[in-house]
Amino acid sequence: MIVLLQVDNLVVNYGVINAVKGVSFKINQGEIVSLIGANGAGKTTILKTISGLLKPQSGKIIYQNKEIQSQKAPKVVAEGISQVPEGRHVFSGLSVMENLQMGSFLERDRNQIKQRFAEVFDRFPILKQRKHQDAATLSGGEQQMLAMGRALMANPKLILLDEPSMGLAPIFINEIFDIIKEINQQGTTVLLIEQNAKKALSIADRGYVLATGSVQMSGTGEELLANREVQKAYLGG
Amino acid sequence: MDTLFQQIINGLSLGSIYALLALGYTMVYGIIKLINFAHGDIYMLGAFWGYYVINTWHFNFISALLSAMVVGAASGVIIEYFAYRPLRHSPRITALITAIGVSFFLENGMSYLFSSNTRDFPQIIKQVNYHIGGVLISNIQVLILVTACALMVLLQLIIKKTKMGRAMRAVSVDADAAELVGININWTISFTFALGSALAGAAGVLIGLYYNSIDPLMGMTPGIKAFVAAVLGGIGSVPGASVGGFLIGILETFVQSIGLSAYKDAVVYFVLIVILLILPAGIFGKNVKEKV
Ligand SMILES: Nc1ncnc2c1ncn2[C@@H]1O[C@H](COP(=O)(O)OP(=O)(O)OP(=O)(O)O)[C@@H](O)[C@H]1O
Ligand SMILES: [Mg+2]
């Protein structure tokens, strides 16, 4: 198996607050890997550090055999890692179309961009219907689709999803998880962060359980789902 | 009736200059939430540059205008790089006070280097007055209006239709998300300063033609009025800045025409107070709701 991303002993601080305390994990090419953990466990912090928005105190992030922990966010995107941030963060005031265009900001080839538009509209038909609408006026579920579509416009090798099901109705959640599986089947490696541990572990090849800044447990999705401690802490008994 | 039209014409000419300046305030505020108090001084630099190149190198109007825009853009980018960028993550008040410092530096630096005398701006275009009905309109006024409007349309096209324009808007609404799609924030901020400051440089040359006189402190009052115009239009809103500029220009000429010249500045500040009290978001301002 080819390791796509390896996180090694990552330590991240906010001032004096030590949010991530020596986390290690890896993602193989083609996998869906899930990070689960309670509020404040440090999940978002880890994603932001991989994306280059935060600088780690120490530790390494190795992507395709290259250390990227000191690279800035635009460089990391250019390398093929796209993040769908927690809370969507679509560009309000920009239309759906423009939001998607921003996603392929670094792509120069117009034909490539055209093709990605076709793919994204194919996957999210609702975005095509709403393409001239201000992104701020979309519903939460539509915004989540737009945020995912925007990330896909960069044609990433690895997509980082931070709580894509947050605040969505069950029917939307199922749809989002189906889409994540499809994206993965078409060759994109996925790192999925979720509060909805049951759903996340059921589609994940492997998972890591995070608590207060450290990895507590790891295993395949099935192993973790069957684990008593995980069930007690994250699956409601 | 004729005097009304006359005042509107005069107000629009003056207002178009405020509008050009207000656009710079509003764009910079939109992207880094800084009120760039040195903005009026870039307009002064543009006017001095125009004065210099017309007198010594015999530039014509177009080349004086375009080169003043380049000089304005360069000054804006340099000021941002040295004065504001190091303070990007400092409290806002620090950057604001720095902006006031930069303004003093430019005003006093120019006074020191070139003396604080008022000088006559070379009249490269001979003034011709047209009488239309009972209204007097000069070719300079037409030129100012046409130039200012053309620049505003150009700006709007850049913001709405180009990749850098989209990047500017994206950084304004969400800098982190913008970085996550690969936008270089520093470069986008420099670009914004360049655009806004180019318009200020152009406004400097236009005001030189209109009022004939320039001096190192000429940016202070128009700078503040343009700031009021930006607030009136809704700070951060590009169409708002244009509309606000025209409104302030018209207001000022009206106050003058009813014989209250001495109070024309006071009236503008009064408008600021009124907007802040009853319409704090301005005409085009969004009621900013915190996202959850
Ligand atoms: N900007 C910040 N400044 C200071 N502390 C922060 C900051 N952002 C996060 N933290 C702290 O770091 C810790 C980890 O936060 P993080 O957002 O990574 O958690 P999380 O696992 O994503 O939680 P959630 O599931 O609620 O999104 C928390 O204790 C949080 O309070
Ligand atoms: Mg989080």
XYZ file of N, CA and C in Angstrom, chain B residues 119-123 127 207-214:
42
model
N 1.038 75.856 -4.971
C 1.483 76.223 -6.317
C 0.370 76.012 -7.334
N 0.557 76.683 -8.473
C -0.473 76.596 -9.509
C -0.281 75.342 -10.324
N -1.336 74.597 -10.475
C -1.269 73.394 -11.294
C -1.298 73.823 -12.759
N -0.358 73.311 -13.571
C -0.319 73.743 -14.980
C -1.614 73.369 -15.699
N -2.159 74.353 -16.419
C -3.420 74.102 -17.121
C -3.137 73.582 -18.512
N -9.405 75.964 -20.666
C -10.799 75.872 -20.252
C -11.733 76.504 -21.277
N -8.163 66.905 -9.668
C -8.446 68.054 -8.801
C -7.492 69.193 -9.129
N -6.248 68.847 -9.509
C -5.290 69.883 -9.928
C -5.877 70.686 -11.081
N -6.457 69.977 -12.053
C -7.049 70.653 -13.203
C -8.255 71.497 -12.793
N -9.010 70.985 -11.836
C -10.269 71.634 -11.476
C -10.037 72.871 -10.625
N -9.197 72.732 -9.596
C -9.011 73.841 -8.654
C -7.741 74.638 -8.900
N -6.905 74.164 -9.816
C -5.684 74.872 -10.207
C -4.592 74.962 -9.155
N -4.865 74.624 -7.914
C -3.792 74.808 -6.945
C -3.586 73.549 -6.123
N -2.327 73.287 -5.794
C -2.005 72.094 -5.003
C -1.001 72.459 -3.914
